[in-house]
Structure formats: C-alpha cells, structure tokens
PDB file of C-alpha atoms in Angstrom:
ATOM      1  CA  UNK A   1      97.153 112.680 146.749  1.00  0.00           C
ATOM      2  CA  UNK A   2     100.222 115.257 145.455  1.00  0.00           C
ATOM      3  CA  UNK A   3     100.249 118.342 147.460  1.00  0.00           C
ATOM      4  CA  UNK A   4      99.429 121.213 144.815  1.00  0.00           C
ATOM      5  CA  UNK A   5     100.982 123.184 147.557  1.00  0.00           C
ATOM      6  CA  UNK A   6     101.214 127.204 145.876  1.00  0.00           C
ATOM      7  CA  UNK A   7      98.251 126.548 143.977  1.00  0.00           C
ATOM      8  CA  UNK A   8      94.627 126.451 143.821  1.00  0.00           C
ATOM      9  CA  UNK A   9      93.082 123.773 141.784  1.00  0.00           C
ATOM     10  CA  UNK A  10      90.199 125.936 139.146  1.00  0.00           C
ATOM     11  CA  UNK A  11      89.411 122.641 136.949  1.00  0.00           C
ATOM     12  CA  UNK A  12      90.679 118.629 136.530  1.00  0.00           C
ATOM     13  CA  UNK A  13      89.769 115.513 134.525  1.00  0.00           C
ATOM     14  CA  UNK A  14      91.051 112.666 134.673  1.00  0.00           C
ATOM     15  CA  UNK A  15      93.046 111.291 131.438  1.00  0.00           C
ATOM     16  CA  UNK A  16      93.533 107.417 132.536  1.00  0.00           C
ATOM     17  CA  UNK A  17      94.288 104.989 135.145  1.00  0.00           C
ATOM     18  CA  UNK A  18      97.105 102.510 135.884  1.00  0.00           C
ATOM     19  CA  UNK A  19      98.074  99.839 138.083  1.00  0.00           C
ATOM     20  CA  UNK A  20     101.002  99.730 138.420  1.00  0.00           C
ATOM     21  CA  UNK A  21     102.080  97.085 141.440  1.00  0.00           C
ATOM     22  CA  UNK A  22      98.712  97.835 143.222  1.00  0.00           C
ATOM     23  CA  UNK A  23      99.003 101.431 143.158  1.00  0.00           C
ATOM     24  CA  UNK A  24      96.105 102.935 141.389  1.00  0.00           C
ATOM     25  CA  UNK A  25      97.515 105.948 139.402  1.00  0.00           C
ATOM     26  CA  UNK A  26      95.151 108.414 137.813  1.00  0.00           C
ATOM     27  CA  UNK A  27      96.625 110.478 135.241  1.00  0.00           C
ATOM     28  CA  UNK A  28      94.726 113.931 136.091  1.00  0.00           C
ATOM     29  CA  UNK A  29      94.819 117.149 133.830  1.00  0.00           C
ATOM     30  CA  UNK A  30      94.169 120.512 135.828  1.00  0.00           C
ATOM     31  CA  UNK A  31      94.211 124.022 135.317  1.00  0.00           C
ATOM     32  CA  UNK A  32      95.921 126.065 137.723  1.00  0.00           C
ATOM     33  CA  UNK A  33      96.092 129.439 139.320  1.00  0.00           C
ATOM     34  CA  UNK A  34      98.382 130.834 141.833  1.00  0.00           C
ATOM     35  CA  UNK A  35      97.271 131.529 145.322  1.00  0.00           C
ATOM     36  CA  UNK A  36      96.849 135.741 144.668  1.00  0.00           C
ATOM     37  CA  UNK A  37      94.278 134.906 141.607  1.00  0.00           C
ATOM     38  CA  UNK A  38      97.242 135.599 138.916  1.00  0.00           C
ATOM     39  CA  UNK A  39      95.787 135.976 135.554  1.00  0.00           C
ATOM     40  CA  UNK A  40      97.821 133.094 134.019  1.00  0.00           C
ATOM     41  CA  UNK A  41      96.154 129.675 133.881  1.00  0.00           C
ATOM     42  CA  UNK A  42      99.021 127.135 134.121  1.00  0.00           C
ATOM     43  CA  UNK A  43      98.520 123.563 132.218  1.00  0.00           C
ATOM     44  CA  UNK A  44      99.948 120.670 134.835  1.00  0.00           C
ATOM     45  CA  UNK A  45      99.534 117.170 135.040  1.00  0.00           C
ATOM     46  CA  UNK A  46     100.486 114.912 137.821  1.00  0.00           C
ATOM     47  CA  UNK A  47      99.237 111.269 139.644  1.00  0.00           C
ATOM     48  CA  UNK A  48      97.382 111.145 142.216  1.00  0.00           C
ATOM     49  CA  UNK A  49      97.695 108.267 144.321  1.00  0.00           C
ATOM     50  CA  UNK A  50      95.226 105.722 146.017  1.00  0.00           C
ATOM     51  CA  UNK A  51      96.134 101.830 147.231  1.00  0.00           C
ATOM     52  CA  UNK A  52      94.772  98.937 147.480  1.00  0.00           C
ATOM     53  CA  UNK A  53      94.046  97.641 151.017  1.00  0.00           C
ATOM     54  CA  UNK A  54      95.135  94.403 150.153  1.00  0.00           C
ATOM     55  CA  UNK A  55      96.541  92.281 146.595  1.00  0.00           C
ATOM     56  CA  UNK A  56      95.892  88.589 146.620  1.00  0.00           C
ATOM     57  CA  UNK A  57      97.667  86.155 144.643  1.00  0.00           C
ATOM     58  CA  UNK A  58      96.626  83.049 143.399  1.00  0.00           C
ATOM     59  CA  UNK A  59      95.969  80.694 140.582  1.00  0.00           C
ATOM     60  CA  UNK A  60      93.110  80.772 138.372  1.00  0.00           C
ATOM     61  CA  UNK A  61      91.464  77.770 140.804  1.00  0.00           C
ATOM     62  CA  UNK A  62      89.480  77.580 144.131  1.00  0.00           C
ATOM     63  CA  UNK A  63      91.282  74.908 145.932  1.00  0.00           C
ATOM     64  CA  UNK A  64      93.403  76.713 148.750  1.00  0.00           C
ATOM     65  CA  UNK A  65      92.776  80.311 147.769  1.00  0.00           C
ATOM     66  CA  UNK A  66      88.981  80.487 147.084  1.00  0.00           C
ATOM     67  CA  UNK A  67      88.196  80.652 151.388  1.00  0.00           C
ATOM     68  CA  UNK A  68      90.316  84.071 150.989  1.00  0.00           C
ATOM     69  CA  UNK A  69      88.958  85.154 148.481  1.00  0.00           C
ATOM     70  CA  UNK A  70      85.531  84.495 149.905  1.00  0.00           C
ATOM     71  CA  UNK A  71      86.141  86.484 153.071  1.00  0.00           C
ATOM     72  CA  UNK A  72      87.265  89.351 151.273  1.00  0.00           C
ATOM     73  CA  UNK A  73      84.162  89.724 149.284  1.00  0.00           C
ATOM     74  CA  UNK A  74      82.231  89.029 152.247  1.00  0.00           C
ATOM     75  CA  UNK A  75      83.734  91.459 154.800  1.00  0.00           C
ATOM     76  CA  UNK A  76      83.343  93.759 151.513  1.00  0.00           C
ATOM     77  CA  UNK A  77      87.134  94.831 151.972  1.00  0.00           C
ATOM     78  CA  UNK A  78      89.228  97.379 149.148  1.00  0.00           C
ATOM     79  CA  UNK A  79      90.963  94.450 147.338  1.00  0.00           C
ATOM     80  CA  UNK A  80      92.575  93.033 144.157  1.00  0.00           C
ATOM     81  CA  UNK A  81      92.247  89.548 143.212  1.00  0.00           C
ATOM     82  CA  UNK A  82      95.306  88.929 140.666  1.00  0.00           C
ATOM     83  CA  UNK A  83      95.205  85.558 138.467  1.00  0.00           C
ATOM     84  CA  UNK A  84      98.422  84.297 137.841  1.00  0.00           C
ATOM     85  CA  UNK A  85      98.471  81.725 135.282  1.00  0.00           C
ATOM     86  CA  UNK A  86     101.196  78.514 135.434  1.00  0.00           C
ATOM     87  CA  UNK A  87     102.402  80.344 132.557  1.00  0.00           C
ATOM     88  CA  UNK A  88     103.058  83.393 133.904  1.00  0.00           C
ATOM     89  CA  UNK A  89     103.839  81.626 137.633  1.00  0.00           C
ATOM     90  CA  UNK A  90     107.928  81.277 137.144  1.00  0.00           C
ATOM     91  CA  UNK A  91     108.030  85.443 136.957  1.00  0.00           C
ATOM     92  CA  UNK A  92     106.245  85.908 140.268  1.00  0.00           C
ATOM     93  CA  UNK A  93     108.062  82.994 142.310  1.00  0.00           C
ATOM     94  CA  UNK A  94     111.030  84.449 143.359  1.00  0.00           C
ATOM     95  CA  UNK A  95     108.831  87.357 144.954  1.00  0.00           C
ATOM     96  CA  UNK A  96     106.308  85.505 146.953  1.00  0.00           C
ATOM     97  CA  UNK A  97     106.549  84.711 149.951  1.00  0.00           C
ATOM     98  CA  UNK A  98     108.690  81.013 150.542  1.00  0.00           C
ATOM     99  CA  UNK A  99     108.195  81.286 146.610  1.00  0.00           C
ATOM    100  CA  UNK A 100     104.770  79.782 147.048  1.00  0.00           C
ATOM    101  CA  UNK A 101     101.156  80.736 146.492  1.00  0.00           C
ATOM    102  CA  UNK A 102      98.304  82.143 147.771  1.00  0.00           C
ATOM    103  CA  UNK A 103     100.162  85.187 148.688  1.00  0.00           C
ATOM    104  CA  UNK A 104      98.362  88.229 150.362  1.00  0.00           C
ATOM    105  CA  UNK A 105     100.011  91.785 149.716  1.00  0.00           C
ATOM    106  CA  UNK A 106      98.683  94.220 151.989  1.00  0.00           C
ATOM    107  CA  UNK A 107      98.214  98.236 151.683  1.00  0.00           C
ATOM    108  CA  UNK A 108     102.202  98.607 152.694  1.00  0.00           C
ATOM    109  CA  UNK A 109     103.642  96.302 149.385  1.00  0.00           C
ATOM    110  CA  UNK A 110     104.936  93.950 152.246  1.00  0.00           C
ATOM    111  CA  UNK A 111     103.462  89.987 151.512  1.00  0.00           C
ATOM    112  CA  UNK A 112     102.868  87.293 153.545  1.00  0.00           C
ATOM    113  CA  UNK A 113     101.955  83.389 152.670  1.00  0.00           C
ATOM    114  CA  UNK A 114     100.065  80.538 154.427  1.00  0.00           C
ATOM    115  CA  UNK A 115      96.474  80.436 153.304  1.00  0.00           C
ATOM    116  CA  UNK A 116      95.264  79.148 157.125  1.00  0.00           C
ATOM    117  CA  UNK A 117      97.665  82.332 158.238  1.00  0.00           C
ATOM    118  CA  UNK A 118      96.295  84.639 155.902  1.00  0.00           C
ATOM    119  CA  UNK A 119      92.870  83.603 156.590  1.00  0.00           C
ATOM    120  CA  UNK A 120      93.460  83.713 160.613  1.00  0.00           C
ATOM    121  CA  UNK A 121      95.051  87.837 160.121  1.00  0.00           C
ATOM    122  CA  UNK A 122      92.118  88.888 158.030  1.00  0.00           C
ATOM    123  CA  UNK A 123      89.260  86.938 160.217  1.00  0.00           C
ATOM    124  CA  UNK A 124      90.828  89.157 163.392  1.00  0.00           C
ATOM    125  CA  UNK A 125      91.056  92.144 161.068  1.00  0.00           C
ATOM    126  CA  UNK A 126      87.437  91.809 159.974  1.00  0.00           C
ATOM    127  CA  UNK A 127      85.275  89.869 162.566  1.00  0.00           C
ATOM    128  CA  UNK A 128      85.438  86.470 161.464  1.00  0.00           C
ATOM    129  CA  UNK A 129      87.762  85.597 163.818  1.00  0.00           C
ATOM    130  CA  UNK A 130      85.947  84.359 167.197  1.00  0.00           C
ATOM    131  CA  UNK A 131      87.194  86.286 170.674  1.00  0.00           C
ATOM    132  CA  UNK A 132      85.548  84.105 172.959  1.00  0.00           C
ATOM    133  CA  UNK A 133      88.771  81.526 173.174  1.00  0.00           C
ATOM    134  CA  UNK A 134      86.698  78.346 173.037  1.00  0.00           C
ATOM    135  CA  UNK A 135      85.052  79.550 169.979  1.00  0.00           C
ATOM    136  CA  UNK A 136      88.121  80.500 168.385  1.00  0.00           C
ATOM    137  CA  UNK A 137      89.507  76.949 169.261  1.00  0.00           C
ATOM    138  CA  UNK A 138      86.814  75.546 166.923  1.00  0.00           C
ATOM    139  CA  UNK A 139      87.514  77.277 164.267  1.00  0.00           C
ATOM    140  CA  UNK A 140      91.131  76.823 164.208  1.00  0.00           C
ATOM    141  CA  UNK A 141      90.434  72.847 164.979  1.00  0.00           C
ATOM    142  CA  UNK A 142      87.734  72.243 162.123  1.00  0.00           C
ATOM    143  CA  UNK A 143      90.225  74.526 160.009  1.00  0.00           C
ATOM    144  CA  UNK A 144      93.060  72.250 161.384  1.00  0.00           C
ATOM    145  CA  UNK A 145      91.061  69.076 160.382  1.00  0.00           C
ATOM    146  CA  UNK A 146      89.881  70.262 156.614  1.00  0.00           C
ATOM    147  CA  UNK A 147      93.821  70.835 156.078  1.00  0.00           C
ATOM    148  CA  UNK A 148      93.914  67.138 155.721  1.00  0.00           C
ATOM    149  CA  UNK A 149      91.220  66.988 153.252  1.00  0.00           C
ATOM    150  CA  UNK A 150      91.420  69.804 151.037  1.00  0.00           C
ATOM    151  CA  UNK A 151      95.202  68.637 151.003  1.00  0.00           C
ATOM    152  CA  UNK A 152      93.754  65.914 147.913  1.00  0.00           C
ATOM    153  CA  UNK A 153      90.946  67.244 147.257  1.00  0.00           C
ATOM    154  CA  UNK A 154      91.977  69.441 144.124  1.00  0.00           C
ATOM    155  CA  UNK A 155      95.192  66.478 142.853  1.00  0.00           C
ATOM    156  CA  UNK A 156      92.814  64.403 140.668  1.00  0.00           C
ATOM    157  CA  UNK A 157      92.834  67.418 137.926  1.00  0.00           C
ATOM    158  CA  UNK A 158      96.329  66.776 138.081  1.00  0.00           C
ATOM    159  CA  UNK A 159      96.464  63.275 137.816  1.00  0.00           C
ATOM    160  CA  UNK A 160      96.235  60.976 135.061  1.00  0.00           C
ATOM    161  CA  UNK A 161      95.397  57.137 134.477  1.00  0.00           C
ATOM    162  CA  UNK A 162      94.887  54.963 137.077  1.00  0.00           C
ATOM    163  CA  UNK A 163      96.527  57.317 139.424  1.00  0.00           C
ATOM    164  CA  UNK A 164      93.762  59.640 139.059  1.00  0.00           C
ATOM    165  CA  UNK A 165      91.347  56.702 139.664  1.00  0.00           C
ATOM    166  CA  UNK A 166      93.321  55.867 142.966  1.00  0.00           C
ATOM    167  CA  UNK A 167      93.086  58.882 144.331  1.00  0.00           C
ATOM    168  CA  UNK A 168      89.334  59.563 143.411  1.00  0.00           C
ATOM    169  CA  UNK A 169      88.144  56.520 144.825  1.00  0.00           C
ATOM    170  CA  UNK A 170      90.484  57.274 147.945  1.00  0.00           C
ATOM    171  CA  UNK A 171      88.433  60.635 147.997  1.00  0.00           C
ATOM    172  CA  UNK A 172      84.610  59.456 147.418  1.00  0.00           C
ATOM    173  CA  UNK A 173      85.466  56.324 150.087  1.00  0.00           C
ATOM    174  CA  UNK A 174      88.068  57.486 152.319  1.00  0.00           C
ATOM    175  CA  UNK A 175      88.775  61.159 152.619  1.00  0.00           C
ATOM    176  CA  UNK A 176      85.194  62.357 152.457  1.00  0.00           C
ATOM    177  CA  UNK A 177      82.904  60.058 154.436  1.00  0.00           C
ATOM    178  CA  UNK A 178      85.502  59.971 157.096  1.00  0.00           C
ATOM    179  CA  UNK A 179      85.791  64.028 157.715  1.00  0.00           C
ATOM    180  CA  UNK A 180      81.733  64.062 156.857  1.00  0.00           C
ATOM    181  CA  UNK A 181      81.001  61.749 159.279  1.00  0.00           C
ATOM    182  CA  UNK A 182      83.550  63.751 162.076  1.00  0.00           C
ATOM    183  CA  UNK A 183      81.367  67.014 160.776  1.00  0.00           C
ATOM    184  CA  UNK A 184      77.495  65.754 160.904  1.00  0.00           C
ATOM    185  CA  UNK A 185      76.929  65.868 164.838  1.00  0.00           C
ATOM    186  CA  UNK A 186      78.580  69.240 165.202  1.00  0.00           C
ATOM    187  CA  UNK A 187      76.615  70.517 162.248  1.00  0.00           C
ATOM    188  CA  UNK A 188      73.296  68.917 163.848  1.00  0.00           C
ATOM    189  CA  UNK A 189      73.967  71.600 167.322  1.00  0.00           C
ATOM    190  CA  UNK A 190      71.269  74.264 165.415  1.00  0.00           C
ATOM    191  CA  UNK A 191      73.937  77.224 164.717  1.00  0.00           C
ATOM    192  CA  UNK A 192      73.799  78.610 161.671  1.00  0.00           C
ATOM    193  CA  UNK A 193      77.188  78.190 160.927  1.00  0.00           C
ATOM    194  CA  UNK A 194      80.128  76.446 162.027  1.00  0.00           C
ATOM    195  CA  UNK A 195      80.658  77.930 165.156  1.00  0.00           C
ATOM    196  CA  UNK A 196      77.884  80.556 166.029  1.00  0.00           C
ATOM    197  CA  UNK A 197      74.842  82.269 163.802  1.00  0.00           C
ATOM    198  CA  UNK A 198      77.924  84.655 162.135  1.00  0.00           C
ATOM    199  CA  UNK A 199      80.620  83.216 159.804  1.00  0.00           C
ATOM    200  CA  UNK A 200      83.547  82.387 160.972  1.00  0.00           C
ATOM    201  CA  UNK A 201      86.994  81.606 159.388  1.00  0.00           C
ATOM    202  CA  UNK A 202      86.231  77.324 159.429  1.00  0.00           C
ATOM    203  CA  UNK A 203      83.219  78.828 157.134  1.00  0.00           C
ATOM    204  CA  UNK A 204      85.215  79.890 154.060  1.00  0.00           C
ATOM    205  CA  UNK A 205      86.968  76.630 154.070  1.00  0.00           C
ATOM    206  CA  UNK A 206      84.374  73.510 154.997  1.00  0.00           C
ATOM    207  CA  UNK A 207      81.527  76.077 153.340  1.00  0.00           C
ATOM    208  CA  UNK A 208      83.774  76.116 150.598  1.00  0.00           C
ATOM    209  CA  UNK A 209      83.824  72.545 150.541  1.00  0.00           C
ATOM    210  CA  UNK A 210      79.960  72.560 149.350  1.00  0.00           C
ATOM    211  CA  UNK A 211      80.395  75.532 146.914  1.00  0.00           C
ATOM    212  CA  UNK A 212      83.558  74.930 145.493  1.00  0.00           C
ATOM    213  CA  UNK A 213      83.374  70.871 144.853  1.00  0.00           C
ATOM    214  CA  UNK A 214      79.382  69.507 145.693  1.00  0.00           C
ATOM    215  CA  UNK A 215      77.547  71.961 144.286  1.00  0.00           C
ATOM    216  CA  UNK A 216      79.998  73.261 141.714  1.00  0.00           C
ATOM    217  CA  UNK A 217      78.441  72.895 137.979  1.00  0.00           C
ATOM    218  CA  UNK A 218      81.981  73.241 136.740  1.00  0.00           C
ATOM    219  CA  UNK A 219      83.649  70.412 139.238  1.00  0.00           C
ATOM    220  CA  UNK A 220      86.348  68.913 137.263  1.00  0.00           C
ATOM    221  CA  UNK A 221      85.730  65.250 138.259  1.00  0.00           C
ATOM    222  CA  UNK A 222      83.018  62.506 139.079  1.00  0.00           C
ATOM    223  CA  UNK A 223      79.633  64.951 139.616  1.00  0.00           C
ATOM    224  CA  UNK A 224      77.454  62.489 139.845  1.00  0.00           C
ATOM    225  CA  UNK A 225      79.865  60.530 143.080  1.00  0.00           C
ATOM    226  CA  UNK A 226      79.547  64.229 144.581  1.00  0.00           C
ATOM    227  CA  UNK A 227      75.942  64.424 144.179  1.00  0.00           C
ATOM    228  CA  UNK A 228      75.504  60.549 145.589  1.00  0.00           C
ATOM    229  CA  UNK A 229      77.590  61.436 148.771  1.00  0.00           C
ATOM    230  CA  UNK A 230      75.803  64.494 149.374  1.00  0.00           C
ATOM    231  CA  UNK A 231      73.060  63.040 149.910  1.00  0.00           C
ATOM    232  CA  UNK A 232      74.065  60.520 152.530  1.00  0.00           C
ATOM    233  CA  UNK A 233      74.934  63.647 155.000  1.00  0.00           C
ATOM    234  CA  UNK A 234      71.710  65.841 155.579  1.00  0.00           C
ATOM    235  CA  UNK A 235      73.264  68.006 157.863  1.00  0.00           C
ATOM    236  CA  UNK A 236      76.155  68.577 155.505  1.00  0.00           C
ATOM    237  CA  UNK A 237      74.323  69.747 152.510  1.00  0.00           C
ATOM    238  CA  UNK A 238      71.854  72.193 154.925  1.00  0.00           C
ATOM    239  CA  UNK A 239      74.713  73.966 155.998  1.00  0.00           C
ATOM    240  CA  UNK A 240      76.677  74.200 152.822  1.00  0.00           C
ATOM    241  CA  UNK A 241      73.545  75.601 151.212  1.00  0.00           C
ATOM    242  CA  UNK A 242      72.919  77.998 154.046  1.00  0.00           C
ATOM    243  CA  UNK A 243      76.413  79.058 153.243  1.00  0.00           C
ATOM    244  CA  UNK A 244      75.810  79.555 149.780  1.00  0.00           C
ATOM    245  CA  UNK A 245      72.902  81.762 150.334  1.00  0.00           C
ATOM    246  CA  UNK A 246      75.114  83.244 152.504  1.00  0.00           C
ATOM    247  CA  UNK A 247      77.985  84.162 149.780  1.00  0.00           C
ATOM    248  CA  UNK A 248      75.197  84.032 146.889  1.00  0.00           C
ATOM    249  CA  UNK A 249      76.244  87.960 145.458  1.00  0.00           C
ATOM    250  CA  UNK A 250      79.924  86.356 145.311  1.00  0.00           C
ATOM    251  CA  UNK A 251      79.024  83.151 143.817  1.00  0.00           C
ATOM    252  CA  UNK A 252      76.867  84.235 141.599  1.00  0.00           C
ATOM    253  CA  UNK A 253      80.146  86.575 140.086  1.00  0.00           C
ATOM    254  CA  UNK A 254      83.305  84.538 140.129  1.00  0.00           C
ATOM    255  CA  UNK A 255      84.717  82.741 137.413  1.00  0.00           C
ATOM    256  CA  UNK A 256      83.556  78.630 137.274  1.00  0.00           C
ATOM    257  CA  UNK A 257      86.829  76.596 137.958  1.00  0.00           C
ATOM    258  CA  UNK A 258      87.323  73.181 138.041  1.00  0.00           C
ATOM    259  CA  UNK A 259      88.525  72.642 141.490  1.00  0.00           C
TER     260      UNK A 259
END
C-alpha cells in the first residue's frame, strides 16, 4: 500500500476496483489529519496496491491448460485465470512467451510458457512435485508419456470430414487403448494416486484425462466410444474418479468445455 507518510488515516472507503494488468487497484477515499491532530480534515484519494501471485493465460478449453489450472485451485494459490478468446488471441501473441499459449505470469509481471514447465515450477512451489528422486522420475515419465496423447486428443474439434473421422478412430483404437493399457498395472499398485496417496503433477494431467474427456458431459465428440472404452480399463476409471472426488469443489465450478 501508498505510504500516507505525514498523516494519520481518521476514516476510508473504498470507491472501486480495477485490474489493470493483474494489479488490483482499489480506488480508496480517506479523510485525513496531520500528525499534531490539526483541526483541518483533508479530502485525498489514492490506490492502494495488491497483486496477484500468479496470471494464467489460456483459451477458453481444457486441453493443455486445464492440469494448471487444476493445481492452482487445488494448492488453493492467489491467482487469475484470464480467457482469451481466438478472437481476442492476435492482441496477446506478440507478448507471450515464444508467442504461444498457456502462459503463466507470476507476482513480478515476468511470464513464462511450456505447460509441462509451468506445471513442474508450481508442483515444486506447492508440494506436488515429488523430492524423493525416483518418485519424481514417475511423474515426469507418465507426464512425458501423456505428452504423446493429449498431443491429439483435443484436434478432432478442429477437424472436419473424414479427417475428423481419421483421427477419432485413430484415438478410440490407437492412441487410447495403447497408453491405457501402459497405465492399468501401475494404477493396479494400491496408491491412491499416480505416484503416492498425495497428488502429484502426472495427476492434473492423466486425472485430467478422466475429468476433462471420459467423464465430461460437455465432451465435444463420440460420448458414447468414451463411455465404451472406459469400461474396458477398471483400474483406469477407479482412479480417475478418485481424482475427481479429489478436485470435486473445482469441478463442480468451472465452465463445461468441449475438450
């Protein structure tokens, strides 16, 4: 906050906020006095000044920004999600960080890109990071291995014809049994989660598979092929909805998108 610095602060409401660039303003009214109890009431206004610990960026869609997202509201942190339409997208590329989204602003105004990245810094800021290094190694590996996957899972919405029908049937025959498959046995070890009883950063993204595309009301393609496949991996859909119970406060919040 502003230093009043030669006075003493008798009275103050507060006349509006702003945002302006992730700096909460409020626009504050006071009546002042002067240190020696002067008996002339002065009429001042100034800002005082509180930030954001962090400002993420992303497109109205889960895809590669929802496991972010996730954490944040999880760990509970002082945060701003900001919805930048394709509309409005050309305006903020030039500032972001290799002109690419999700982006992550943090309390400083400084940015930084890379959604496994940003993930990685705010797991080790907020303990979802492993410290034991064999643990860690998991995560990054099953977050290493879901790169692959979550790399087509959104492109159908984007797709049209029989190219969306390629890659769909690529996804329901290919893309998901395969990593599925690779994921029952370690889910089938009796952890909660991943990795340990506590969440870790593989969580927000192969949990978010489950929320986000099998047991998303709003999914923007084939329901009933993600409610068939489900079923053929037990282990799978135990842990995804331990996971949602998990995050249920969040989910039950967000906006429904399609992917």
């Amino acid at each position: 906050m502003l230093d009043v610095l030669d006075v003493v602060l008798l009275g103050g409401v507060v006349l509006d906020v702003l945002d302006v660039g992730g700096v909460r303003l409020d626009v504050v009214n006071l009546v002042v006095g002067d240190e020696l109890g002067g008996g002339v009431a002065l009429l001042a206004h100034f800002l005082s000044f509180s930030f954001f610990d962090y400002k993420f960026y992303y497109f109205p869609l889960y895809a590669r920004g929802e496991p972010i997202r996730m954490l944040l509201a999880h760990a509970k942190a002082d945060h701003e999600n900001v919805s930048i339409t394709m509309e409005e997208w050309p305006k903020y590329k030039p500032d972001m960080p290799n002109t690419q989204l999700p982006a992550l602003e943090m309390a400083d105004g400084s940015r930084i890109g890379q959604s496994n990245s940003i993930l990685r810094l705010l797991g080790m800021k907020h303990g979802y990071y492993p410290t034991e290094p064999m643990k860690a190694y998991e995560s990054d590996m099953l977050c290493d291995v879901y790169a692959d996957v979550i790399g087509v899972m959104y492109k159908p919405l984007f797709a049209e014809g029989q190219g969306k029908l390629d890659i769909m049937e690529d996804i329901f025959t290919k893309v998901l049994p395969k990593f599925l498959t690779f994921l029952e046995p370690i889910l089938a070890k009796g952890t909660k989660f991943l990795v340990g009883d506590s969440l870790s950063c593989a969580d927000f993204w192969i949990g978010g598979l489950y929320t986000n595309y099998f047991n998303n009301k709003g999914v923007g393609y084939a329901p009933e092929r993600f409610a068939e496949l489900l079923e053929k991996y037990p282990n799978f859909k135990a842990y995804g909805e331990r996971f949602a119970s998990e995050m249920k406060e969040y989910l039950e919040s967000r906006p429904v998108c399609p992917v």
